[in-house]
PDB file of C-alpha atoms in Angstrom:
ATOM      1  CA  MET A   6      -0.019   0.134   0.158  1.00 91.00           C
ATOM      2  CA  ARG A   7       1.387   3.311  -0.518  1.00 92.00           C
ATOM      3  CA  PHE A   8       0.421   6.754   0.919  1.00 91.00           C
ATOM      4  CA  VAL A   9      -0.811   9.545  -1.594  1.00 91.00           C
ATOM      5  CA  TYR A  10      -0.574  13.221   0.019  1.00 90.00           C
ATOM      6  CA  ALA A  11      -0.437  16.595  -1.892  1.00 90.00           C
ATOM      7  CA  HIS A  12       0.414  18.859   0.889  1.00 87.00           C
ATOM      8  CA  PHE A  13       0.304  17.514   4.262  1.00 90.00           C
ATOM      9  CA  PRO A  14       2.632  14.241   4.547  1.00 92.00           C
ATOM     10  CA  ILE A  15       1.032  11.677   6.111  1.00 92.00           C
ATOM     11  CA  ASN A  16       2.655   9.992   8.953  1.00 92.00           C
ATOM     12  CA  ALA A  17       2.228   6.372   9.941  1.00 92.00           C
ATOM     13  CA  SER A  18       3.539   4.175  13.082  1.00 93.00           C
ATOM     14  CA  ILE A  19       3.514   0.752  13.128  1.00 94.00           C
ATOM     15  CA  THR A  20       2.464  -0.334  16.896  1.00 92.00           C
ATOM     16  CA  ASN A  21       1.465  -2.986  18.998  1.00 91.00           C
ATOM     17  CA  GLY A  22       4.217  -5.522  17.741  1.00 90.00           C
ATOM     18  CA  ALA A  23       3.496  -4.938  13.959  1.00 90.00           C
ATOM     19  CA  LYS A  24      -0.413  -5.617  14.697  1.00 92.00           C
ATOM     20  CA  SER A  25      -1.877  -2.192  14.493  1.00 94.00           C
ATOM     21  CA  ILE A  26      -1.123   1.337  12.550  1.00 94.00           C
ATOM     22  CA  GLU A  27      -1.533   4.555  13.676  1.00 95.00           C
ATOM     23  CA  ILE A  28      -2.088   7.487  11.217  1.00 93.00           C
ATOM     24  CA  ARG A  29      -1.549  11.290  11.891  1.00 93.00           C
ATOM     25  CA  ASN A  30      -1.266  13.903   9.801  1.00 92.00           C
ATOM     26  CA  PHE A  31      -3.850  12.749   7.359  1.00 90.00           C
ATOM     27  CA  LEU A  32      -5.091  16.107   5.386  1.00 89.00           C
ATOM     28  CA  GLY A  33      -3.459  18.083   8.402  1.00 89.00           C
ATOM     29  CA  GLU A  34      -5.869  16.483  11.029  1.00 89.00           C
ATOM     30  CA  LYS A  35      -4.850  16.207  14.420  1.00 91.00           C
ATOM     31  CA  LYS A  36      -6.863  13.301  14.960  1.00 91.00           C
ATOM     32  CA  VAL A  37      -4.904   9.813  15.399  1.00 94.00           C
ATOM     33  CA  ARG A  38      -6.427   7.120  13.138  1.00 93.00           C
ATOM     34  CA  LYS A  39      -5.688   3.663  14.480  1.00 95.00           C
ATOM     35  CA  VAL A  40      -6.358   0.435  12.534  1.00 94.00           C
ATOM     36  CA  ASP A  41      -6.095  -2.860  14.027  1.00 94.00           C
ATOM     37  CA  MET A  42      -4.919  -5.741  11.776  1.00 94.00           C
ATOM     38  CA  LEU A  43      -6.936  -8.850  11.614  1.00 93.00           C
ATOM     39  CA  ASP A  44      -5.736 -12.038  12.933  1.00 93.00           C
ATOM     40  CA  GLY A  45      -2.614 -13.918  11.179  1.00 92.00           C
ATOM     41  CA  VAL A  46      -1.805 -10.155   9.538  1.00 93.00           C
ATOM     42  CA  SER A  47       1.607  -8.314   9.996  1.00 92.00           C
ATOM     43  CA  ILE A  48       2.294  -4.977   9.124  1.00 93.00           C
ATOM     44  CA  LEU A  49       5.978  -3.389   8.034  1.00 90.00           C
ATOM     45  CA  ARG A  50       7.645  -0.190   6.330  1.00 92.00           C
ATOM     46  CA  SER A  51       8.974  -0.924   3.180  1.00 90.00           C
ATOM     47  CA  GLU A  52      12.739  -0.412   2.864  1.00 90.00           C
ATOM     48  CA  LYS A  53      13.412   0.192  -0.520  1.00 92.00           C
ATOM     49  CA  VAL A  54      10.400   2.316  -1.374  1.00 91.00           C
ATOM     50  CA  LYS A  55       9.306   5.719   0.295  1.00 89.00           C
ATOM     51  CA  ASP A  56       5.886   5.892   1.925  1.00 89.00           C
ATOM     52  CA  GLU A  57       4.962   2.380   1.399  1.00 92.00           C
ATOM     53  CA  LEU A  58       3.619  -0.063   3.791  1.00 92.00           C
ATOM     54  CA  ILE A  59       3.509  -4.110   3.224  1.00 92.00           C
ATOM     55  CA  LEU A  60       1.066  -6.440   4.622  1.00 92.00           C
ATOM     56  CA  ASP A  61       1.857 -10.033   5.012  1.00 91.00           C
ATOM     57  CA  GLY A  62      -0.264 -12.963   6.031  1.00 91.00           C
ATOM     58  CA  ASN A  63      -1.353 -16.678   5.214  1.00 90.00           C
ATOM     59  CA  ASP A  64      -4.603 -16.018   4.460  1.00 89.00           C
ATOM     60  CA  ILE A  65      -5.364 -13.674   1.309  1.00 90.00           C
ATOM     61  CA  GLU A  66      -8.831 -12.781   2.408  1.00 93.00           C
ATOM     62  CA  LEU A  67      -7.955 -11.659   5.936  1.00 94.00           C
ATOM     63  CA  VAL A  68      -4.995  -9.409   4.154  1.00 93.00           C
ATOM     64  CA  SER A  69      -7.309  -7.829   1.776  1.00 93.00           C
ATOM     65  CA  ARG A  70      -9.646  -6.931   4.282  1.00 94.00           C
ATOM     66  CA  SER A  71      -7.074  -5.383   6.515  1.00 94.00           C
ATOM     67  CA  CYS A  72      -6.261  -3.505   3.171  1.00 93.00           C
ATOM     68  CA  ALA A  73      -9.742  -2.221   3.158  1.00 94.00           C
ATOM     69  CA  LEU A  74      -9.999  -1.264   6.724  1.00 94.00           C
ATOM     70  CA  ILE A  75      -6.818   1.230   6.294  1.00 93.00           C
ATOM     71  CA  ASN A  76      -8.222   2.304   3.174  1.00 93.00           C
ATOM     72  CA  GLN A  77     -11.595   3.102   4.452  1.00 92.00           C
ATOM     73  CA  LYS A  78      -9.859   4.676   7.604  1.00 91.00           C
ATOM     74  CA  CYS A  79      -8.451   7.583   5.136  1.00 89.00           C
ATOM     75  CA  HIS A  80     -11.566   8.005   3.231  1.00 87.00           C
ATOM     76  CA  VAL A  81     -11.899  12.087   2.385  1.00 86.00           C
ATOM     77  CA  LYS A  82     -15.199  13.467   3.348  1.00 86.00           C
ATOM     78  CA  ASN A  83     -17.048  16.792   2.940  1.00 89.00           C
ATOM     79  CA  LYS A  84     -14.816  17.282   0.085  1.00 88.00           C
ATOM     80  CA  ASP A  85     -14.633  16.850  -3.838  1.00 87.00           C
ATOM     81  CA  ILE A  86     -12.593  13.441  -4.060  1.00 82.00           C
ATOM     82  CA  ARG A  87     -11.747  14.402  -7.845  1.00 86.00           C
ATOM     83  CA  LYS A  88      -9.560  17.152  -6.038  1.00 88.00           C
ATOM     84  CA  PHE A  89      -8.312  15.585  -2.748  1.00 86.00           C
ATOM     85  CA  LEU A  90      -6.733  12.591  -3.605  1.00 86.00           C
ATOM     86  CA  ASP A  91      -4.696  12.095  -0.559  1.00 88.00           C
ATOM     87  CA  GLY A  92      -4.981   8.685   1.276  1.00 89.00           C
ATOM     88  CA  ILE A  93      -3.411   5.166   1.521  1.00 91.00           C
ATOM     89  CA  TYR A  94      -4.013   3.279  -1.578  1.00 91.00           C
ATOM     90  CA  VAL A  95      -3.259  -0.825  -2.416  1.00 90.00           C
ATOM     91  CA  SER A  96      -0.596  -0.168  -5.276  1.00 89.00           C
ATOM     92  CA  GLU A  97       0.182  -3.830  -5.520  1.00 86.00           C
ATOM     93  CA  ARG A  98      -1.419  -7.452  -4.944  1.00 85.00           C
ATOM     94  CA  ALA A  99       0.809 -10.560  -5.206  1.00 81.00           C
ATOM     95  CA  THR A 100       0.963 -14.102  -3.469  1.00 80.00           C
ATOM     96  CA  ILE A 101       4.668 -15.451  -3.021  1.00 76.00           C
ATOM     97  CA  ASN A 102       4.826 -19.045  -4.432  1.00 76.00           C
ATOM     98  CA  THR A 103       7.645 -21.224  -2.948  1.00 74.00           C
ATOM     99  CA  GLU A 104       8.716 -23.937  -5.269  1.00 72.00           C
ATOM    100  CA  GLU A 105      10.290 -26.828  -3.309  1.00 67.00           C
TER     101      GLU A 105
END
């Protein structure tokens, strides 16, 4: 998942042993948005790409639902969403296949 912002940079901190995320400074708001991951889903910051989160888990359904929870927490309300494109969006979805 990637952070998209125009003016106010979104700050996200991973808490509770990679089981929840706190989102700060979304659209310049002082409110802290907290999202708990579902069971079996862990979250980490990407070291290669700036402003990217990586969600990892065994069940793709739970990982997808956790991504949706993060996306819905950063939904822009009472503004024109064509102009205010800020948020956290899913950038890539993949499964890791290990060959034996």
